[in-house]
mmCIF file of C-alpha atoms and ligand atoms in Angstrom:
data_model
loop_
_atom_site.group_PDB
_atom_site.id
_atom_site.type_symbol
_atom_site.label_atom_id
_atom_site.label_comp_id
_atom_site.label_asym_id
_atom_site.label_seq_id
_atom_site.Cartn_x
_atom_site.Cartn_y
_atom_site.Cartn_z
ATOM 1 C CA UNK A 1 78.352 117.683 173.112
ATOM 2 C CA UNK A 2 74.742 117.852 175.876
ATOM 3 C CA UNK A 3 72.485 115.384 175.278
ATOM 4 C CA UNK A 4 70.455 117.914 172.723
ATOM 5 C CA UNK A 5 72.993 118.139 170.068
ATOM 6 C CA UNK A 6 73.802 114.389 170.286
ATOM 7 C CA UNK A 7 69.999 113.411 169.645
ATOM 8 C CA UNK A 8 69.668 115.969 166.740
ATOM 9 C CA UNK A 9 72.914 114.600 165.392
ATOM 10 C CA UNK A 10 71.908 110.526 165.488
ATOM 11 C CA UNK A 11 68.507 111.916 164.405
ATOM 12 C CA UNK A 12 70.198 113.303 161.008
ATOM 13 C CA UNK A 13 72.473 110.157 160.701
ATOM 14 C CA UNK A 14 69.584 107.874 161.197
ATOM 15 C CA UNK A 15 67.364 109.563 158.630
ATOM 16 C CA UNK A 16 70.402 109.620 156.232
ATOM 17 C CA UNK A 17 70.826 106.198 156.091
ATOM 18 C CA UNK A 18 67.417 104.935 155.912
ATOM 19 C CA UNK A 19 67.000 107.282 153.199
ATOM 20 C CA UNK A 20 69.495 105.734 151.482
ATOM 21 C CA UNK A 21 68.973 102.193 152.254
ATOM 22 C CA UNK A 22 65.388 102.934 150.762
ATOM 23 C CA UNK A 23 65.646 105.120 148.244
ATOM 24 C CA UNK A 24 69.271 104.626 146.459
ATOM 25 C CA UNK A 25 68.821 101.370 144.076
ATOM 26 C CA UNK A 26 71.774 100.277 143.365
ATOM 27 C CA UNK A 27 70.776 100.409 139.843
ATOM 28 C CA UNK A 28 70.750 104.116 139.316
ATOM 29 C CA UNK A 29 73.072 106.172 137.878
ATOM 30 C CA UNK A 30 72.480 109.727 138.559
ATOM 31 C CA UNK A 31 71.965 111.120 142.183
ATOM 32 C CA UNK A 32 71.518 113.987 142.841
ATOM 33 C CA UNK A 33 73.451 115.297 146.079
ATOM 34 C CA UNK A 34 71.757 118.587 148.007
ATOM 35 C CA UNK A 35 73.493 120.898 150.792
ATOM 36 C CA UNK A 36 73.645 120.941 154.822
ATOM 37 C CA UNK A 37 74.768 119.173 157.584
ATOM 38 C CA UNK A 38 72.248 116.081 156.864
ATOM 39 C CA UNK A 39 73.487 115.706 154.070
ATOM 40 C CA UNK A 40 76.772 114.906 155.278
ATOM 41 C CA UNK A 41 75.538 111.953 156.683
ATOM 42 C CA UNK A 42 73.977 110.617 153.577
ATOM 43 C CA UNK A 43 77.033 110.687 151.499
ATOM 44 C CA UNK A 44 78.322 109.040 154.441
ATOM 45 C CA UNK A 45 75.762 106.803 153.888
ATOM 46 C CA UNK A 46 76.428 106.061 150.313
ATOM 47 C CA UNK A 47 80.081 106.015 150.126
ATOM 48 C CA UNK A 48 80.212 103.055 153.275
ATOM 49 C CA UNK A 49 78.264 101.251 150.424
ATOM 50 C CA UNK A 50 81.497 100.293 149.047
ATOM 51 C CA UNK A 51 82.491 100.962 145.382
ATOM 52 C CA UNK A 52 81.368 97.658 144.315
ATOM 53 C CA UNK A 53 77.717 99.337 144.500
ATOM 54 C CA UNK A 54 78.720 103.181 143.997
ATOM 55 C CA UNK A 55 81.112 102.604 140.808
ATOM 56 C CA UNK A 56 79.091 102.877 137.947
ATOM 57 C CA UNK A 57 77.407 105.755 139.835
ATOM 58 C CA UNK A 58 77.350 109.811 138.956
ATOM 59 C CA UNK A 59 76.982 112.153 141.967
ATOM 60 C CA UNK A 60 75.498 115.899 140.639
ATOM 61 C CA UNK A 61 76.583 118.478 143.423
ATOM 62 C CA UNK A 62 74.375 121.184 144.361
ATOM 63 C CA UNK A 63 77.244 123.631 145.325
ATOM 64 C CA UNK A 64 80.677 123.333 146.414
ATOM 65 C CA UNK A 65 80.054 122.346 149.953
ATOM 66 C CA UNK A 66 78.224 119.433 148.389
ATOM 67 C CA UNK A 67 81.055 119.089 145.294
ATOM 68 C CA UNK A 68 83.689 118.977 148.058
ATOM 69 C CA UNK A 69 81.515 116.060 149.810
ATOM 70 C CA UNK A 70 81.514 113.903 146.943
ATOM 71 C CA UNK A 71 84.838 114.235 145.996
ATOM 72 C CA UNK A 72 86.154 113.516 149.501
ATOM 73 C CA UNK A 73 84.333 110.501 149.530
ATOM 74 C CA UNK A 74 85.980 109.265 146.143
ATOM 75 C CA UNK A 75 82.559 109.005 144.654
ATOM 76 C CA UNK A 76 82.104 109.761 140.585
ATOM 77 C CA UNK A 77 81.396 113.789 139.879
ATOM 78 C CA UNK A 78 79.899 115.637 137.466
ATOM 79 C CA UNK A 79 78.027 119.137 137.322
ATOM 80 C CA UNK A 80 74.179 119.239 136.464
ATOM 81 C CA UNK A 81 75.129 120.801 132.871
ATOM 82 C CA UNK A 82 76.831 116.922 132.144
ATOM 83 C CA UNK A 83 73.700 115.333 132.840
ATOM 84 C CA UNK A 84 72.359 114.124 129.123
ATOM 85 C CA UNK A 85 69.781 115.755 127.308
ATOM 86 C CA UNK A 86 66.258 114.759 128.333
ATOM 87 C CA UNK A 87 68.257 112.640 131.157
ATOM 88 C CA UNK A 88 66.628 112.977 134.358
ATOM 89 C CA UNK A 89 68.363 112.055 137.862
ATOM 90 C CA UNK A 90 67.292 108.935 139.250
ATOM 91 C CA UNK A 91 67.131 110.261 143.007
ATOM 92 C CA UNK A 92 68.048 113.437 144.565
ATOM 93 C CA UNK A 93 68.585 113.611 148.186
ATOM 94 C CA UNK A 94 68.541 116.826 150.318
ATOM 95 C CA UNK A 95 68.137 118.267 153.564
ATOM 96 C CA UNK A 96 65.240 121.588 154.260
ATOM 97 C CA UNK A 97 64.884 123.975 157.140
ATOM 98 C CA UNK A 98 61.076 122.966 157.569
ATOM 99 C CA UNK A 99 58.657 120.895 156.242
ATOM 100 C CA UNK A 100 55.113 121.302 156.171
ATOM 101 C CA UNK A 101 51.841 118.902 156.380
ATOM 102 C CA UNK A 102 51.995 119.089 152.702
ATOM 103 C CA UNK A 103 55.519 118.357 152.379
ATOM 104 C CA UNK A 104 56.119 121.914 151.244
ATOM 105 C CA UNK A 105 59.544 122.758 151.944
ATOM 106 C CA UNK A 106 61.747 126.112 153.409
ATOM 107 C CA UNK A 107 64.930 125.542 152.146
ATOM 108 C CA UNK A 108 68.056 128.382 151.892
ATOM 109 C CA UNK A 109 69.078 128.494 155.669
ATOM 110 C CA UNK A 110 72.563 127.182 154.999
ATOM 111 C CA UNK A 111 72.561 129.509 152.068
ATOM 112 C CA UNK A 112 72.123 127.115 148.971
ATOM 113 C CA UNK A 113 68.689 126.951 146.897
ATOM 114 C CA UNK A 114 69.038 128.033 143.582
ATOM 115 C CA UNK A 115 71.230 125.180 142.468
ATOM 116 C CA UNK A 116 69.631 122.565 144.641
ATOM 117 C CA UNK A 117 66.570 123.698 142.834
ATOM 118 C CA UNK A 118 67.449 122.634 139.430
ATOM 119 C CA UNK A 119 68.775 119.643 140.615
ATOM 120 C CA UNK A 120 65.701 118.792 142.514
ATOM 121 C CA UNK A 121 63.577 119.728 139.460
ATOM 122 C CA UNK A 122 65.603 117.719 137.501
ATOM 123 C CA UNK A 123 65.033 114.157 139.678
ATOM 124 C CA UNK A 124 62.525 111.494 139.178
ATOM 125 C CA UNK A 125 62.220 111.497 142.977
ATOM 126 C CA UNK A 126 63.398 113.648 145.751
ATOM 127 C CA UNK A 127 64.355 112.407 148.891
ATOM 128 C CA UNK A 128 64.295 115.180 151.785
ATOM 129 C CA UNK A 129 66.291 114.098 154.861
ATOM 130 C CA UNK A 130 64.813 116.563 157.550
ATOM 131 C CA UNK A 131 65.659 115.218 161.349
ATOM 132 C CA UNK A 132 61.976 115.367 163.640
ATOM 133 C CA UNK A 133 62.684 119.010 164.935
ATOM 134 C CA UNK A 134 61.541 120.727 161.021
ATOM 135 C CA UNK A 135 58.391 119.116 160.686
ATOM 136 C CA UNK A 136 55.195 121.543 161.489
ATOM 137 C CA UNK A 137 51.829 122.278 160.450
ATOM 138 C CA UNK A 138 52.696 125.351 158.106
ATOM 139 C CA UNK A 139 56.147 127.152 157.008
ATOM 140 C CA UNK A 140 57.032 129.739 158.834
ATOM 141 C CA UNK A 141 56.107 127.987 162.570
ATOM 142 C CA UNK A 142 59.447 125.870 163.256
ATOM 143 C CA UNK A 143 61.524 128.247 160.753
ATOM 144 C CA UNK A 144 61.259 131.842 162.219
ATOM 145 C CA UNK A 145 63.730 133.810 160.269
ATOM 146 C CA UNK A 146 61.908 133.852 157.095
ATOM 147 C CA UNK A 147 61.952 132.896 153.700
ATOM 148 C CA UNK A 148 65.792 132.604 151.903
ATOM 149 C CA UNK A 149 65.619 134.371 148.892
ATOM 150 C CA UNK A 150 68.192 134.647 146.551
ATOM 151 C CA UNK A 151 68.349 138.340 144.992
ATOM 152 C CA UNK A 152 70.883 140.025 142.263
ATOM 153 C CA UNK A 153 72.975 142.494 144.578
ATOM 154 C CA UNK A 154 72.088 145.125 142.477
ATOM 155 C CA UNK A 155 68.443 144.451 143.046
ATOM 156 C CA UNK A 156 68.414 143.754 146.689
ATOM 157 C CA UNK A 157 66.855 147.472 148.048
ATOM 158 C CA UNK A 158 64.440 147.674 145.582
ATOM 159 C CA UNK A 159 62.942 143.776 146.505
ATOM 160 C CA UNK A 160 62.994 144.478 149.932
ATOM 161 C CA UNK A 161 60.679 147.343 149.326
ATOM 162 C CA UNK A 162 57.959 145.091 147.289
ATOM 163 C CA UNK A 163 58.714 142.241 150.152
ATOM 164 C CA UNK A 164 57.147 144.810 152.699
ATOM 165 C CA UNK A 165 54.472 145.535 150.376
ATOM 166 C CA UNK A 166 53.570 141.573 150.195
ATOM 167 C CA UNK A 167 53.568 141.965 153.889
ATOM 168 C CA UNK A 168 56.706 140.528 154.565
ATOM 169 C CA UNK A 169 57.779 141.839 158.608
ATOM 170 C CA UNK A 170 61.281 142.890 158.375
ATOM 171 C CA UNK A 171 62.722 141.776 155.331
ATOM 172 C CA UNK A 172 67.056 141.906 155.390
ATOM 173 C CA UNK A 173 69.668 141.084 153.711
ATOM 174 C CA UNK A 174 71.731 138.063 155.329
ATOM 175 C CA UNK A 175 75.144 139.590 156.725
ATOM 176 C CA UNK A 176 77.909 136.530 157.281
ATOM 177 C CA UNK A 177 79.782 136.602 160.302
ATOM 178 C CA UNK A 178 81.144 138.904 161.746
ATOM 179 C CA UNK A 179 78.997 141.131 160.266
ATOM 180 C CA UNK A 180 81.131 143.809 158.814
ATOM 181 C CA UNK A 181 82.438 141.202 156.374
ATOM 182 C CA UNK A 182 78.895 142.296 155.154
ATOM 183 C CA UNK A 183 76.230 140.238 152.689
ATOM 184 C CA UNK A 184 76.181 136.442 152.557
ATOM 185 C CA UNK A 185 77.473 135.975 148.754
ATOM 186 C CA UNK A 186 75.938 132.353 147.471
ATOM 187 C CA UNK A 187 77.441 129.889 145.358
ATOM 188 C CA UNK A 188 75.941 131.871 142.182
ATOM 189 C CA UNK A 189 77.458 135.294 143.501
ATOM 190 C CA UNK A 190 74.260 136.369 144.996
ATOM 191 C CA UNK A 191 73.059 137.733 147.814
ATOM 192 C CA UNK A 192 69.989 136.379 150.441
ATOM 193 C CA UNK A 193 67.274 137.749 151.698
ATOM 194 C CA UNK A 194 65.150 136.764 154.717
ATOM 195 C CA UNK A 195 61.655 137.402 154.413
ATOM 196 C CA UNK A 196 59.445 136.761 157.748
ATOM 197 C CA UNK A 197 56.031 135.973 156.843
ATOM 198 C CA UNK A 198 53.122 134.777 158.747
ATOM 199 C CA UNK A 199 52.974 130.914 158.578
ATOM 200 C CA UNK A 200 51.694 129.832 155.569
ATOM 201 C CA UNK A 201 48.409 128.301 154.122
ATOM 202 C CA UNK A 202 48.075 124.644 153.296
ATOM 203 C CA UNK A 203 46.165 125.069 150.200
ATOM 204 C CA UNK A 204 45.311 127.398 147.558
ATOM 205 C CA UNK A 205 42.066 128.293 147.862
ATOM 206 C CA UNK A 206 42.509 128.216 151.437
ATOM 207 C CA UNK A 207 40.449 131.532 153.373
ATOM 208 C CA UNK A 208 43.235 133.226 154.648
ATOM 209 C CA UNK A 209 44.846 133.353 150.843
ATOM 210 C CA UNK A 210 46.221 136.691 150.206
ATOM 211 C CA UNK A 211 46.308 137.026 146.773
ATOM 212 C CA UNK A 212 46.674 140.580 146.066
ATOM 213 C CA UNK A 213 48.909 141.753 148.916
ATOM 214 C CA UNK A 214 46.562 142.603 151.033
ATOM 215 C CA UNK A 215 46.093 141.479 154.646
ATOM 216 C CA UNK A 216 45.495 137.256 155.793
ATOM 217 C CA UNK A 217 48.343 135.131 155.350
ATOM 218 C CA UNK A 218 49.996 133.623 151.925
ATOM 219 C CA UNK A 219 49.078 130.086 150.690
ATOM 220 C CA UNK A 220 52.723 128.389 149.776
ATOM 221 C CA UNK A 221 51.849 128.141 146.190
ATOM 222 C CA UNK A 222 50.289 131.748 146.115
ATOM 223 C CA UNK A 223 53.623 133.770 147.582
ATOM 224 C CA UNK A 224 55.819 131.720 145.561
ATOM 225 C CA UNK A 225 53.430 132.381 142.709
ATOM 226 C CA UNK A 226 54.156 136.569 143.130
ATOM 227 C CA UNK A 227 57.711 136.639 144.636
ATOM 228 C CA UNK A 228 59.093 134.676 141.915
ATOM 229 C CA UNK A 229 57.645 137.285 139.285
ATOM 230 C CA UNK A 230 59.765 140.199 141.071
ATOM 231 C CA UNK A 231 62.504 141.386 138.974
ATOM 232 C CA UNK A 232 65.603 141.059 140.866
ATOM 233 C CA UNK A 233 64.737 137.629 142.600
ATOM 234 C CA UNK A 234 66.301 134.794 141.061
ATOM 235 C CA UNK A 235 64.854 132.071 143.270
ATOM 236 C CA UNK A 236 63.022 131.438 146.454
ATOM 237 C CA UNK A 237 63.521 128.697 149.171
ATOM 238 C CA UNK A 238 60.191 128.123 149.019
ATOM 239 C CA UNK A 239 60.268 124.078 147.322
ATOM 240 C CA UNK A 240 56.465 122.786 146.720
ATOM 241 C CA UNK A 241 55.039 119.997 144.155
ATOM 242 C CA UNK A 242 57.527 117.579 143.826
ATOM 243 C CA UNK A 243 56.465 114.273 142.862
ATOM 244 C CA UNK A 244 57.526 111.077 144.061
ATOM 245 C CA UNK A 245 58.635 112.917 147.411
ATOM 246 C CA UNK A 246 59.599 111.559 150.900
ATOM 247 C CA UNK A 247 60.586 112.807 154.571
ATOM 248 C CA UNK A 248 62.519 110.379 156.629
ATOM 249 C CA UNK A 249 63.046 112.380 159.637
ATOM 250 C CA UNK A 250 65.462 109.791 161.662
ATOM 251 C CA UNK A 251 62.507 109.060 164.194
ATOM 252 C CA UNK A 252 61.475 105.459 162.326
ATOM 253 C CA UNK A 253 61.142 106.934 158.591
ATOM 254 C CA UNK A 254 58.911 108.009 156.469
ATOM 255 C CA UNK A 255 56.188 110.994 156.942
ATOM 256 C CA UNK A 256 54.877 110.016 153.538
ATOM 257 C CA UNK A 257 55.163 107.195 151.375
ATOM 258 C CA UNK A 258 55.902 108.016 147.922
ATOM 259 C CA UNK A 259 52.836 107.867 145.583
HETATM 260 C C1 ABF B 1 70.739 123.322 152.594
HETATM 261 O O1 ABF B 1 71.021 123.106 153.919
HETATM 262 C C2 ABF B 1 69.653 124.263 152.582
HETATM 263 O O2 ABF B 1 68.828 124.282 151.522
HETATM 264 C C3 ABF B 1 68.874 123.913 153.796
HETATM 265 O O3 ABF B 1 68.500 125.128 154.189
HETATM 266 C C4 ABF B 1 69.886 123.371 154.715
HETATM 267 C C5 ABF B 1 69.557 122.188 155.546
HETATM 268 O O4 ABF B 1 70.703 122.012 156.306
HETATM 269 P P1 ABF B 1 70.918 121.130 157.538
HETATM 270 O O5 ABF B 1 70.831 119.727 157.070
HETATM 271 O O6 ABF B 1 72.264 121.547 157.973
HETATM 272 O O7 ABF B 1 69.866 121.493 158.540
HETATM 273 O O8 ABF B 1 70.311 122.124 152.010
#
């Protein structure tokens, strides 16, 4: 492994397990458990804990690469439909593609969003594990191939047409490898788009906001504002608001402490 790949990797471990040696009391119950190769780490993390601490536990998956972590790791599983009514997760840890000054979040590139969404949603606090090199003033700078989006086959043509029209550069439909094995299918038997944009605004009411599709670049909130309402799309990578919300990105913590 050069010297590159080794610092990325002990930058993922270390963030891992600070996360978790912060953020998982060893009180809670629920935890939520995100996607990725950081994630790795942190149920690494939480299974060296020792099942003195992790038995009365629940780990909620957010896909099977994550199901397959928790069960490998002889930790407690359940799906996010077990969860109690008007239950929320104590923590949910994930990994993201980039994060921005606002800890906005790209998340998708490894192909799970939709599911890591509602598990995120459903947490009282979400822990994002993202090593140094996906921190950067505004998405779309550090992550270049676009936005994951997660489309209904049958839809996919017809959003890549209104993409273009929200000034998206190049818009396609994810292929897996090697590429005649054709689309990417995700965990929810749908297909991804990537969807270039320019880097996104900070805020709002930023200048730059293009609100109506025509010319400047996006705010976060306002382009996941219209491509959400696009028939066909079933959810974006595009992860903003979350409360109670922290970065450790494996180079001595935290980006920002949890309000
Ligand atoms: C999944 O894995 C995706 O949402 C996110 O794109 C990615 C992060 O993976 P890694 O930790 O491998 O960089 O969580």
């Amino acid at each position: 492994m050069s010297s590159q790949a080794e610092l990325i990797e002990s930058s993922k471990k270390a963030a891992a397990y600070q996360a978790v040696k912060e953020h998982l009391d060893h009180s809670y119950r629920h935890i939520g458990i995100g996607s990725g190769s950081t994630v790795v780490y942190v149920v690494e993390a939480i299974a060296a804990l020792g099942a003195d601490v992790t038995r009365e536990m629940i780990f909620y998956p957010t896909g099977d690469q994550s199901r397959g972590l928790i069960e490998d790791a002889n930790l407690r599983l359940a799906t996010i439909s077990q969860l109690p009514l008007n239950t929320r997760l104590d923590v949910c840890f994930d990994g993201a593609d980039e994060v921005d000054e606002n800890l906005n979040l790209i998340k998708g590139g490894g192909a799970c969003l939709f599911q890591e969404k509602i598990v995120a949603t459903a947490a009282k606090k979400f822990i994002c594990v993202a090593d140094y090199r996906k921190l950067s003033p505004r998405l779309g700078t550090a992550w270049k191939t676009g936005i994951p989006i997660e489309v209904l086959p049958l839809a996919a043509k017809r959003v890549l047409s209104e993409l273009v029209l929200l000034g998206a550069q190049k818009p396609l439909v994810r292929q897996g490898v090697p590429k005649k094995a054709g689309p990417v299918v995700t965990d929810n038997g749908m297909w991804l788009i990537d969807a270039p944009f320019q880097p996104l605004q900070l805020s709002r009411d930023a200048n730059e906001t293009r609100a109506d599709g025509e010319g400047g670049a996006w705010t976060v909130d306002g382009l996941a504002d219209h491509l959400i309402k696009i028939p066909g799309i079933v959810e974006t990578g595009i992860f903003s608001g979350f409360n109670g919300f922290e970065v450790q990105d494996g180079r001595g913590g935290a980006q920002k402490p949890i309000a």
